[in-house]
């Protein structure tokens, strides 16, 4: 049995998304900027896609800018707000300590330019409160950028409350909603969101395509310069096949949101209950406000990397921290931010589910994970020290 439980890293494409892309390769191959009929046909498909994305988010079509994915949308949103702030002499940004690197590294670059960034603490409930945002606001705050849901530990942040606070204070509000779009209901107007990033491959669409929602009137700064595509704000011939695949996946996700969320959350809860039986473990992430598909644990006395390799041999594809962190030996910044010490953070496991997972697959995971954790612990010198009392248990 092969179980794919790494949907926070990327998802399998849906049939609908694949079907929607094929005509773009076969027939609708024109360049939407071309004035002839083949180009104009592509342009019509492009604008139809824009309107459909807008409908799913509750905004106007002209507020949607297609990008190459979530990272690009994050970069553009943050840089745009920073440049606007700079022009007004406002150079303070509020964010959280557990953002995705697309946000964190952009903020670090701005800090080198002289911006000051407040990274809100996420130790309480592995989440933030809207009050923390309110308390951090300053006269010179030019942006609040707070993720909608965390990719490693699944916490869903109080976005509507934060939006209301930002609106009242007149401070632009961006949210990296890459993990939330297609999985959680979103209305950018009702939630007072000024900018929102999304990425197709996190909701069964293709890789390399995403979008930035930007409230009408907010001045975007180009990250990619060139032609006049996307109202002059994002150059480059549009990825029409990708965009068509994304729209189909997005509509599919929102048409089945309740059904999928209920199904996936039941699988998640079964996994969490089962894995909690393993001694000396801890659940990461907000236990209540949590993505339907996220299961994240730390197991004391093991190495996450070894755990992943043994699980893969048993047919379980999982992750330890984010995909980018898995390539390095530093423990995940997210796990450190929620207060896990290095040793504990190293023994992390993230299982991220989708509606394609089955009850039988959950049973398989529940058989395999406790066995593999046990095997690794019996080989571990750290575990021996814990058992003999030379070292104290943390979990
Ligand atoms: C995956 C992800 C991104 C990056 O999106 P890409 O389309 O892969 O560039 C950004 N933020 C979060 C929270 C993500 O999960």
Short mmCIF file of C-alpha atoms and ligand atoms in Angstrom, two decimals:
data_model
loop_
_atom_site.label_atom_id
_atom_site.label_comp_id
_atom_site.label_asym_id
_atom_site.label_seq_id
_atom_site.Cartn_x
_atom_site.Cartn_y
_atom_site.Cartn_z
CA UNK A 1 0.00 0.00 0.00
CA UNK A 2 1.26 3.47 -0.93
CA UNK A 3 -0.27 6.29 1.12
CA UNK A 4 0.27 9.88 0.05
CA UNK A 5 0.01 12.00 3.20
CA UNK A 6 2.02 15.05 2.13
CA UNK A 7 -0.72 17.26 0.71
CA UNK A 8 0.63 20.38 2.40
CA UNK A 9 3.73 20.04 0.19
CA UNK A 10 1.71 19.50 -2.95
CA UNK A 11 -1.41 17.69 -4.12
CA UNK A 12 -2.33 15.24 -6.85
CA UNK A 13 -4.14 17.02 -9.68
CA UNK A 14 -7.88 16.51 -9.91
CA UNK A 15 -9.42 14.98 -13.04
CA UNK A 16 -11.32 18.23 -13.58
CA UNK A 17 -8.11 20.26 -13.48
CA UNK A 18 -6.35 17.98 -15.98
CA UNK A 19 -9.37 18.01 -18.31
CA UNK A 20 -9.53 21.81 -18.19
CA UNK A 21 -5.89 22.15 -19.26
CA UNK A 22 -5.91 19.93 -22.34
CA UNK A 23 -7.88 22.30 -24.65
CA UNK A 24 -5.31 25.01 -23.87
CA UNK A 25 -2.56 22.82 -25.28
CA UNK A 26 -4.58 21.56 -28.25
CA UNK A 27 -6.70 24.48 -29.44
CA UNK A 28 -6.55 27.61 -27.31
CA UNK A 29 -2.85 28.16 -27.88
CA UNK A 30 -3.02 31.84 -28.80
CA UNK A 31 -1.27 34.63 -26.95
CA UNK A 32 -3.95 36.66 -25.13
CA UNK A 33 -2.08 39.84 -26.11
CA UNK A 34 -2.40 39.09 -29.86
CA UNK A 35 -5.04 41.10 -31.67
CA UNK A 36 -6.10 38.34 -34.11
CA UNK A 37 -8.91 35.92 -33.49
CA UNK A 38 -6.72 33.09 -32.13
CA UNK A 39 -5.25 35.49 -29.57
CA UNK A 40 -8.61 36.97 -28.72
CA UNK A 41 -10.08 33.54 -28.10
CA UNK A 42 -7.30 32.92 -25.56
CA UNK A 43 -7.98 36.35 -24.05
CA UNK A 44 -11.64 35.43 -23.55
CA UNK A 45 -10.69 32.20 -21.78
CA UNK A 46 -8.25 34.13 -19.61
CA UNK A 47 -10.81 36.74 -18.56
CA UNK A 48 -13.44 34.08 -17.94
CA UNK A 49 -10.94 32.34 -15.63
CA UNK A 50 -10.26 35.60 -13.81
CA UNK A 51 -13.97 36.16 -13.19
CA UNK A 52 -14.37 32.63 -11.85
CA UNK A 53 -11.44 32.95 -9.43
CA UNK A 54 -12.87 36.28 -8.26
CA UNK A 55 -16.25 34.67 -7.63
CA UNK A 56 -14.69 31.99 -5.40
CA UNK A 57 -12.99 34.66 -3.26
CA UNK A 58 -15.80 37.23 -3.23
CA UNK A 59 -14.01 40.00 -5.14
CA UNK A 60 -14.07 41.70 -8.55
CA UNK A 61 -12.30 40.12 -11.56
CA UNK A 62 -9.98 43.12 -11.93
CA UNK A 63 -8.71 42.51 -8.39
CA UNK A 64 -7.17 39.18 -9.44
CA UNK A 65 -3.58 39.07 -10.77
CA UNK A 66 -2.27 35.74 -12.02
CA UNK A 67 1.23 34.81 -10.83
CA UNK A 68 3.64 31.88 -10.98
CA UNK A 69 2.46 30.67 -7.57
CA UNK A 70 2.25 31.47 -3.90
CA UNK A 71 5.86 32.61 -3.44
CA UNK A 72 5.62 35.25 -6.16
CA UNK A 73 2.27 36.52 -4.85
CA UNK A 74 3.73 36.82 -1.32
CA UNK A 75 6.78 38.70 -2.60
CA UNK A 76 4.70 41.14 -4.64
CA UNK A 77 2.15 41.83 -1.91
CA UNK A 78 4.78 42.54 0.74
CA UNK A 79 7.07 44.58 -1.51
CA UNK A 80 4.11 46.65 -2.76
CA UNK A 81 3.00 47.57 0.76
CA UNK A 82 6.60 48.25 1.80
CA UNK A 83 7.23 50.61 -1.12
CA UNK A 84 3.97 52.46 -0.44
CA UNK A 85 4.91 52.75 3.24
CA UNK A 86 8.39 53.95 2.41
CA UNK A 87 6.96 56.79 0.29
CA UNK A 88 4.95 57.89 3.36
CA UNK A 89 7.81 57.44 5.82
CA UNK A 90 6.19 54.35 7.38
CA UNK A 91 8.60 51.46 7.70
CA UNK A 92 7.15 49.11 10.32
CA UNK A 93 5.64 45.73 9.44
CA UNK A 94 3.76 43.25 11.64
CA UNK A 95 3.96 39.52 10.91
CA UNK A 96 4.26 36.24 12.82
CA UNK A 97 7.20 34.06 13.79
CA UNK A 98 5.86 31.05 11.86
CA UNK A 99 5.27 32.43 8.36
CA UNK A 100 6.33 30.55 5.24
CA UNK A 101 9.83 31.38 3.97
CA UNK A 102 8.31 33.23 0.98
CA UNK A 103 7.12 35.79 3.52
CA UNK A 104 9.95 35.55 6.09
CA UNK A 105 12.79 35.90 3.59
CA UNK A 106 11.07 38.86 1.90
CA UNK A 107 10.71 40.53 5.30
CA UNK A 108 14.36 39.82 6.16
CA UNK A 109 15.39 41.52 2.93
CA UNK A 110 13.34 44.58 3.89
CA UNK A 111 14.89 44.60 7.38
CA UNK A 112 18.30 44.93 5.72
CA UNK A 113 16.91 48.00 3.92
CA UNK A 114 15.93 49.59 7.21
CA UNK A 115 12.38 48.34 7.80
CA UNK A 116 11.55 47.12 11.29
CA UNK A 117 9.45 43.96 11.62
CA UNK A 118 7.50 42.76 14.66
CA UNK A 119 7.22 38.94 14.57
CA UNK A 120 4.27 38.05 16.78
CA UNK A 121 4.84 35.26 19.28
CA UNK A 122 2.97 32.03 18.50
CA UNK A 123 3.57 30.01 21.66
CA UNK A 124 0.06 30.45 23.09
CA UNK A 125 -2.17 27.77 21.47
CA UNK A 126 0.39 27.67 18.62
CA UNK A 127 -1.52 30.60 17.17
CA UNK A 128 -1.86 34.38 17.51
CA UNK A 129 -4.76 36.49 18.73
CA UNK A 130 -6.16 39.54 16.99
CA UNK A 131 -5.33 41.47 20.18
CA UNK A 132 -1.62 40.77 19.62
CA UNK A 133 -1.90 42.47 16.24
CA UNK A 134 -3.75 45.41 17.76
CA UNK A 135 -1.12 45.82 20.48
CA UNK A 136 1.71 45.76 17.95
CA UNK A 137 0.26 48.49 15.70
CA UNK A 138 2.30 51.71 15.51
CA UNK A 139 1.92 55.10 13.86
CA UNK A 140 4.45 53.99 11.26
CA UNK A 141 3.01 50.50 10.54
CA UNK A 142 2.69 50.11 6.76
CA UNK A 143 1.64 46.43 6.59
CA UNK A 144 0.22 43.54 8.56
CA UNK A 145 1.11 40.24 6.84
CA UNK A 146 -0.22 37.21 8.67
CA UNK A 147 -0.77 33.77 7.15
CA UNK A 148 -4.32 32.37 6.95
CA UNK A 149 -3.26 28.89 8.00
CA UNK A 150 0.12 27.44 8.87
CA UNK A 151 1.60 24.92 6.44
CA UNK A 152 3.48 22.85 9.03
CA UNK A 153 1.22 22.70 12.05
CA UNK A 154 -2.19 23.56 10.58
CA UNK A 155 -3.23 26.40 12.89
CA UNK A 156 -5.92 28.62 11.35
CA UNK A 157 -5.42 32.25 12.34
CA UNK A 158 -8.21 34.71 13.32
CA UNK A 159 -8.12 36.43 9.92
CA UNK A 160 -11.55 38.12 9.99
CA UNK A 161 -10.80 39.71 13.39
CA UNK A 162 -7.37 40.86 12.24
CA UNK A 163 -8.92 42.27 9.07
CA UNK A 164 -11.37 44.33 11.12
CA UNK A 165 -8.56 45.72 13.28
CA UNK A 166 -6.45 46.64 10.26
CA UNK A 167 -9.39 48.29 8.54
CA UNK A 168 -10.12 50.40 11.60
CA UNK A 169 -6.46 51.41 11.88
CA UNK A 170 -6.17 52.08 8.14
CA UNK A 171 -3.25 49.64 7.80
CA UNK A 172 -2.96 47.40 4.69
CA UNK A 173 -3.55 43.71 5.45
CA UNK A 174 -2.02 40.85 3.44
CA UNK A 175 -2.57 37.17 4.13
CA UNK A 176 -0.65 34.20 2.73
CA UNK A 177 -3.68 31.96 2.23
CA UNK A 178 -1.88 29.26 0.24
CA UNK A 179 -2.84 26.54 2.75
CA UNK A 180 -6.37 27.82 3.23
CA UNK A 181 -7.73 28.48 -0.27
CA UNK A 182 -9.81 25.53 -1.39
CA UNK A 183 -9.91 24.13 2.15
CA UNK A 184 -11.57 26.89 4.18
CA UNK A 185 -14.35 29.32 3.18
CA UNK A 186 -12.90 32.73 2.31
CA UNK A 187 -14.59 36.04 1.55
CA UNK A 188 -11.95 38.72 1.10
CA UNK A 189 -14.45 41.59 1.41
CA UNK A 190 -16.21 40.32 4.53
CA UNK A 191 -12.82 39.55 6.09
CA UNK A 192 -11.39 42.99 5.16
CA UNK A 193 -8.39 41.48 3.39
CA UNK A 194 -6.48 43.90 1.14
CA UNK A 195 -4.16 41.33 -0.44
CA UNK A 196 -4.24 37.52 -0.50
CA UNK A 197 -1.85 34.96 -2.00
CA UNK A 198 -2.94 31.58 -3.33
CA UNK A 199 -1.32 28.68 -5.18
CA UNK A 200 -3.04 26.10 -7.39
CA UNK A 201 -0.91 23.07 -6.51
CA UNK A 202 -2.12 23.13 -2.89
CA UNK A 203 -5.72 22.42 -3.93
CA UNK A 204 -5.32 19.76 -6.66
CA UNK A 205 -4.40 22.23 -9.41
CA UNK A 206 -1.15 22.39 -11.41
CA UNK A 207 2.22 23.61 -10.10
CA UNK A 208 3.73 26.93 -11.11
CA UNK A 209 0.53 28.97 -11.11
CA UNK A 210 -1.22 31.05 -8.49
CA UNK A 211 -2.83 34.41 -7.95
CA UNK A 212 -2.65 37.57 -5.95
CA UNK A 213 -5.91 39.22 -4.94
CA UNK A 214 -5.29 42.93 -4.50
CA UNK A 215 -8.04 45.31 -3.41
CA UNK A 216 -8.90 47.85 -6.09
CA UNK A 217 -6.98 51.08 -5.57
CA UNK A 218 -4.07 49.52 -3.70
CA UNK A 219 -0.88 50.37 -5.67
CA UNK A 220 0.99 47.22 -6.68
CA UNK A 221 4.73 47.34 -7.38
CA UNK A 222 6.00 45.08 -10.16
CA UNK A 223 8.22 42.18 -9.24
CA UNK A 224 8.52 41.11 -12.87
CA UNK A 225 8.92 43.91 -15.42
CA UNK A 226 8.19 43.65 -19.11
CA UNK A 227 4.96 43.63 -21.08
CA UNK A 228 1.64 45.11 -20.03
CA UNK A 229 -0.04 41.86 -18.98
CA UNK A 230 -2.14 41.75 -15.79
CA UNK A 231 -3.07 45.44 -15.94
CA UNK A 232 0.62 46.28 -16.22
CA UNK A 233 1.42 44.80 -12.82
CA UNK A 234 2.89 41.42 -13.76
CA UNK A 235 4.72 41.00 -17.04
CA UNK A 236 4.99 37.75 -18.98
CA UNK A 237 2.75 35.80 -21.35
CA UNK A 238 0.03 34.30 -19.22
CA UNK A 239 0.23 30.60 -18.28
CA UNK A 240 -3.19 29.89 -19.73
CA UNK A 241 -3.13 26.09 -19.34
CA UNK A 242 -2.09 26.50 -15.71
CA UNK A 243 -4.70 29.17 -15.09
CA UNK A 244 -7.47 26.98 -16.60
CA UNK A 245 -6.36 24.03 -14.47
CA UNK A 246 -6.30 26.23 -11.39
CA UNK A 247 -9.82 27.56 -11.95
CA UNK A 248 -11.25 24.08 -12.44
CA UNK A 249 -9.54 22.86 -9.25
CA UNK A 250 -10.68 25.91 -7.31
CA UNK A 251 -14.33 25.62 -8.36
CA UNK A 252 -14.22 21.91 -7.61
CA UNK A 253 -12.77 22.59 -4.15
CA UNK A 254 -15.38 25.20 -3.28
CA UNK A 255 -18.31 23.20 -4.70
CA UNK A 256 -17.36 20.33 -2.37
CA UNK A 257 -15.91 22.32 0.51
CA UNK A 258 -18.22 21.13 3.30
CA UNK A 259 -18.25 17.49 2.23
CA UNK A 260 -14.48 17.32 1.81
CA UNK A 261 -13.72 19.22 5.01
CA UNK A 262 -16.00 16.96 7.05
CA UNK A 263 -14.52 13.80 5.55
CA UNK A 264 -10.89 14.91 5.86
CA UNK A 265 -11.34 16.25 9.41
CA UNK A 266 -12.74 12.86 10.49
CA UNK A 267 -9.64 11.11 9.09
CA UNK A 268 -7.44 13.73 10.77
CA UNK A 269 -9.11 13.25 14.15
CA UNK A 270 -8.82 9.48 13.93
CA UNK A 271 -5.08 9.87 13.22
CA UNK A 272 -4.57 12.38 16.04
CA UNK A 273 -6.39 10.19 18.55
CA UNK A 274 -4.44 7.09 17.49
CA UNK A 275 -0.99 8.69 17.39
CA UNK A 276 -1.56 10.41 20.75
CA UNK A 277 -1.33 6.91 22.31
CA UNK A 278 2.41 6.81 21.52
CA UNK A 279 4.28 7.65 24.74
CA UNK A 280 6.21 10.93 24.99
CA UNK A 281 4.69 12.71 22.02
CA UNK A 282 2.98 16.07 21.58
CA UNK A 283 0.55 17.46 19.03
CA UNK A 284 1.79 20.58 17.25
CA UNK A 285 -0.61 23.31 16.20
CA UNK A 286 -3.87 24.76 17.43
CA UNK A 287 -6.01 21.81 18.57
CA UNK A 288 -9.27 23.64 17.81
CA UNK A 289 -8.71 26.08 14.96
CA UNK A 290 -6.99 23.65 12.66
CA UNK A 291 -6.88 22.80 8.95
CA UNK A 292 -9.05 19.74 8.22
CA UNK A 293 -6.08 17.82 6.78
CA UNK A 294 -3.23 18.62 9.17
CA UNK A 295 -1.69 16.19 11.67
CA UNK A 296 1.62 17.26 13.22
CA UNK A 297 3.43 15.59 16.10
CA UNK A 298 6.77 15.66 17.85
CA UNK A 299 8.10 12.34 19.21
CA UNK A 300 10.82 12.56 21.80
CA UNK A 301 14.04 10.60 21.27
CA UNK A 302 13.94 10.18 17.48
CA UNK A 303 15.14 11.92 14.32
CA UNK A 304 12.45 13.08 11.92
CA UNK A 305 14.58 12.27 8.87
CA UNK A 306 15.03 8.63 9.88
CA UNK A 307 11.33 8.42 10.63
CA UNK A 308 10.48 9.65 7.13
CA UNK A 309 12.80 7.17 5.45
CA UNK A 310 11.41 4.19 7.37
CA UNK A 311 7.84 5.36 6.77
CA UNK A 312 8.54 5.66 3.06
CA UNK A 313 9.76 2.05 3.07
CA UNK A 314 6.41 1.11 4.60
CA UNK A 315 4.58 3.02 1.86
CA UNK A 316 3.79 6.19 3.79
CA UNK A 317 4.80 9.51 2.19
CA UNK A 318 4.95 12.13 4.92
CA UNK A 319 7.05 15.10 5.85
CA UNK A 320 8.98 16.47 8.77
CA UNK A 321 8.54 20.22 8.93
CA UNK A 322 8.33 21.95 5.56
CA UNK A 323 9.83 20.59 2.35
CA UNK A 324 12.48 23.31 2.35
CA UNK A 325 13.54 22.60 5.95
CA UNK A 326 13.71 18.85 5.27
CA UNK A 327 16.75 19.47 3.08
CA UNK A 328 18.75 21.01 5.92
CA UNK A 329 19.73 19.98 9.41
CA UNK A 330 18.30 23.05 11.12
CA UNK A 331 15.05 22.23 12.87
CA UNK A 332 11.96 23.89 11.47
CA UNK A 333 11.59 27.58 12.44
CA UNK A 334 7.88 26.89 12.95
CA UNK A 335 8.48 24.24 15.61
CA UNK A 336 11.06 26.44 17.34
CA UNK A 337 8.60 29.35 17.20
CA UNK A 338 5.90 27.39 19.03
CA UNK A 339 8.45 26.65 21.76
CA UNK A 340 9.72 23.16 20.91
CA UNK A 341 13.37 22.77 21.96
CA UNK A 342 15.85 21.60 19.29
CA UNK A 343 15.91 17.92 20.29
CA UNK A 344 12.14 17.67 20.32
CA UNK A 345 11.71 19.71 17.14
CA UNK A 346 13.99 17.23 15.33
CA UNK A 347 11.56 14.40 16.02
CA UNK A 348 8.65 15.89 14.08
CA UNK A 349 6.21 14.29 11.71
CA UNK A 350 3.64 16.03 9.51
CA UNK A 351 0.90 13.99 7.86
CA UNK A 352 -1.26 16.15 5.61
CA UNK A 353 -4.40 14.58 4.21
CA UNK A 354 -6.78 15.23 1.35
CA UNK A 355 -10.17 13.94 0.25
CA UNK A 356 -8.33 11.27 -1.78
CA UNK A 357 -7.18 9.54 1.42
CA UNK A 358 -9.23 6.60 2.70
CA UNK A 359 -10.06 5.10 6.05
CA UNK A 360 -7.92 2.03 5.17
CA UNK A 361 -4.95 4.31 4.58
CA UNK A 362 -5.40 5.88 8.00
CA UNK A 363 -5.44 2.39 9.54
CA UNK A 364 -2.19 1.60 7.70
CA UNK A 365 -0.55 4.78 9.04
CA UNK A 366 -1.78 3.95 12.53
CA UNK A 367 -0.16 0.51 12.31
CA UNK A 368 3.12 1.67 10.83
CA UNK A 369 3.96 4.90 12.73
CA UNK A 370 3.97 3.41 16.26
CA UNK A 371 6.14 0.49 15.03
CA UNK A 372 8.65 2.78 13.32
CA UNK A 373 8.81 5.17 16.30
CA UNK A 374 9.46 2.17 18.55
CA UNK A 375 12.19 0.77 16.26
CA UNK A 376 13.98 4.12 16.11
CA UNK A 377 13.75 4.67 19.83
CA UNK A 378 15.28 1.27 20.55
CA UNK A 379 18.26 2.26 18.39
CA UNK A 380 18.60 5.75 19.87
CA UNK A 381 21.28 6.63 22.45
CA UNK A 382 19.16 9.63 23.46
CA UNK A 383 16.22 7.35 24.20
CA UNK A 384 18.47 5.06 26.28
CA UNK A 385 19.56 8.06 28.37
CA UNK A 386 15.93 9.06 28.81
CA UNK A 387 14.95 5.56 29.91
CA UNK A 388 17.85 5.21 32.35
CA UNK A 389 17.16 8.64 33.81
CA UNK A 390 20.45 10.16 32.64
CA UNK A 391 18.37 12.67 30.72
CA UNK A 392 14.98 14.13 31.59
CA UNK A 393 11.91 13.70 29.43
CA UNK A 394 10.54 16.94 28.02
CA UNK A 395 7.33 15.52 26.57
C1 LIG B 1 3.34 26.20 -0.57
C2 LIG B 1 3.27 27.48 0.15
C3 LIG B 1 3.79 28.67 -0.40
C4 LIG B 1 4.53 28.69 -1.71
O1 LIG B 1 3.69 28.48 -2.82
P1 LIG B 1 4.35 28.07 -4.21
O2 LIG B 1 3.20 28.12 -5.19
O3 LIG B 1 4.91 26.71 -4.05
O4 LIG B 1 5.38 29.10 -4.54
C5 LIG B 1 3.65 29.84 0.32
N1 LIG B 1 3.04 29.85 1.52
C6 LIG B 1 2.53 28.74 2.07
C7 LIG B 1 1.84 28.83 3.40
C8 LIG B 1 2.64 27.51 1.42
O5 LIG B 1 2.14 26.42 1.99
#
